[in-house]
JSON list of C-alpha atoms in Angstrom, two decimals:
[
{"chain": "A", "resi": 26, "resn": "MET", "atom": "CA", "xyz": [-0.04, -0.11, 0.21]},
{"chain": "A", "resi": 27, "resn": "ALA", "atom": "CA", "xyz": [3.07, 2.39, 0.87]},
{"chain": "A", "resi": 28, "resn": "ALA", "atom": "CA", "xyz": [3.92, 2.19, -3.23]},
{"chain": "A", "resi": 29, "resn": "ALA", "atom": "CA", "xyz": [0.12, 3.06, -4.02]},
{"chain": "A", "resi": 30, "resn": "VAL", "atom": "CA", "xyz": [0.13, 6.24, -1.21]},
{"chain": "A", "resi": 31, "resn": "GLY", "atom": "CA", "xyz": [3.79, 7.46, -1.87]},
{"chain": "A", "resi": 32, "resn": "ASP", "atom": "CA", "xyz": [4.56, 7.60, 1.98]},
{"chain": "A", "resi": 33, "resn": "ALA", "atom": "CA", "xyz": [4.82, 4.38, 4.36]},
{"chain": "A", "resi": 34, "resn": "LEU", "atom": "CA", "xyz": [4.46, 6.43, 7.35]},
{"chain": "A", "resi": 35, "resn": "LEU", "atom": "CA", "xyz": [0.97, 7.36, 6.05]},
{"chain": "A", "resi": 36, "resn": "ALA", "atom": "CA", "xyz": [0.29, 4.36, 4.43]},
{"chain": "A", "resi": 37, "resn": "SER", "atom": "CA", "xyz": [0.64, 2.25, 8.11]},
{"chain": "A", "resi": 38, "resn": "ALA", "atom": "CA", "xyz": [-1.43, 5.08, 9.34]},
{"chain": "A", "resi": 39, "resn": "ALA", "atom": "CA", "xyz": [-4.16, 4.50, 6.55]},
{"chain": "A", "resi": 40, "resn": "MET", "atom": "CA", "xyz": [-4.37, 0.86, 7.67]},
{"chain": "A", "resi": 41, "resn": "ASP", "atom": "CA", "xyz": [-4.00, 1.34, 11.14]},
{"chain": "A", "resi": 42, "resn": "ARG", "atom": "CA", "xyz": [-7.21, 2.97, 10.89]},
{"chain": "A", "resi": 43, "resn": "LEU", "atom": "CA", "xyz": [-9.33, 0.60, 8.63]},
{"chain": "A", "resi": 44, "resn": "LEU", "atom": "CA", "xyz": [-7.89, -1.91, 10.73]},
{"chain": "A", "resi": 45, "resn": "HIS", "atom": "CA", "xyz": [-9.00, -0.91, 14.17]},
{"chain": "A", "resi": 46, "resn": "HIS", "atom": "CA", "xyz": [-12.54, -2.02, 14.49]},
{"chain": "A", "resi": 47, "resn": "SER", "atom": "CA", "xyz": [-11.70, -4.98, 12.24]},
{"chain": "A", "resi": 48, "resn": "HIS", "atom": "CA", "xyz": [-12.33, -8.75, 13.31]},
{"chain": "A", "resi": 49, "resn": "VAL", "atom": "CA", "xyz": [-10.34, -11.85, 11.72]},
{"chain": "A", "resi": 50, "resn": "LEU", "atom": "CA", "xyz": [-11.98, -14.53, 10.25]},
{"chain": "A", "resi": 51, "resn": "THR", "atom": "CA", "xyz": [-9.86, -17.82, 10.20]},
{"chain": "A", "resi": 52, "resn": "ILE", "atom": "CA", "xyz": [-11.24, -20.49, 7.39]},
{"chain": "A", "resi": 53, "resn": "GLU", "atom": "CA", "xyz": [-10.38, -23.81, 7.56]},
{"chain": "A", "resi": 54, "resn": "GLY", "atom": "CA", "xyz": [-10.55, -26.01, 4.82]},
{"chain": "A", "resi": 55, "resn": "ASP", "atom": "CA", "xyz": [-9.91, -26.90, 0.86]},
{"chain": "A", "resi": 56, "resn": "SER", "atom": "CA", "xyz": [-10.59, -23.86, -1.23]},
{"chain": "A", "resi": 57, "resn": "TYR", "atom": "CA", "xyz": [-12.37, -23.82, -5.28]},
{"chain": "A", "resi": 58, "resn": "ARG", "atom": "CA", "xyz": [-9.92, -21.31, -6.28]},
{"chain": "A", "resi": 59, "resn": "ASN", "atom": "CA", "xyz": [-6.87, -22.96, -5.27]},
{"chain": "A", "resi": 60, "resn": "PRO", "atom": "CA", "xyz": [-7.28, -27.18, -4.17]},
{"chain": "A", "resi": 61, "resn": "PRO", "atom": "CA", "xyz": [-5.00, -29.39, -3.05]},
{"chain": "A", "resi": 62, "resn": "LEU", "atom": "CA", "xyz": [-2.67, -30.81, -4.98]},
{"chain": "A", "resi": 63, "resn": "ALA", "atom": "CA", "xyz": [-4.40, -34.23, -4.67]},
{"chain": "A", "resi": 64, "resn": "LYS", "atom": "CA", "xyz": [-7.98, -33.11, -5.85]},
{"chain": "A", "resi": 65, "resn": "ARG", "atom": "CA", "xyz": [-6.11, -31.65, -9.24]},
{"chain": "A", "resi": 66, "resn": "THR", "atom": "CA", "xyz": [-6.66, -34.47, -11.16]},
{"chain": "A", "resi": 67, "resn": "HIS", "atom": "CA", "xyz": [-7.11, -32.38, -14.63]},
{"chain": "A", "resi": 68, "resn": "ALA", "atom": "CA", "xyz": [-4.27, -30.85, -16.70]},
{"chain": "A", "resi": 69, "resn": "PRO", "atom": "CA", "xyz": [-4.53, -26.49, -16.92]},
{"chain": "A", "resi": 70, "resn": "ARG", "atom": "CA", "xyz": [-7.39, -25.13, -19.49]},
{"chain": "A", "resi": 71, "resn": "ALA", "atom": "CA", "xyz": [-4.61, -24.45, -21.40]},
{"chain": "A", "resi": 72, "resn": "ALA", "atom": "CA", "xyz": [-2.64, -27.78, -21.75]},
{"chain": "A", "resi": 73, "resn": "GLN", "atom": "CA", "xyz": [-5.94, -29.41, -22.80]},
{"chain": "A", "resi": 74, "resn": "VAL", "atom": "CA", "xyz": [-6.83, -27.05, -26.19]},
{"chain": "A", "resi": 75, "resn": "GLU", "atom": "CA", "xyz": [-5.86, -28.42, -29.47]},
{"chain": "A", "resi": 76, "resn": "THR", "atom": "CA", "xyz": [-5.12, -26.78, -32.15]},
{"chain": "A", "resi": 77, "resn": "PRO", "atom": "CA", "xyz": [-7.04, -27.92, -35.21]},
{"chain": "A", "resi": 78, "resn": "ALA", "atom": "CA", "xyz": [-5.06, -29.40, -38.34]},
{"chain": "A", "resi": 79, "resn": "ARG", "atom": "CA", "xyz": [-4.62, -27.34, -41.31]}
]
């Protein structure tokens, strides 16, 4: 965030104010976005695409 704001001290102060009343949620279990390696049975989508013969 410091790169976006331009000043590390100002970015730190902004984050302190944003996170002051926040709650931390810990979510356990498998992710749909990044499944464990054991559940990845298919090749990546780019590898599955075949180019038509000319």
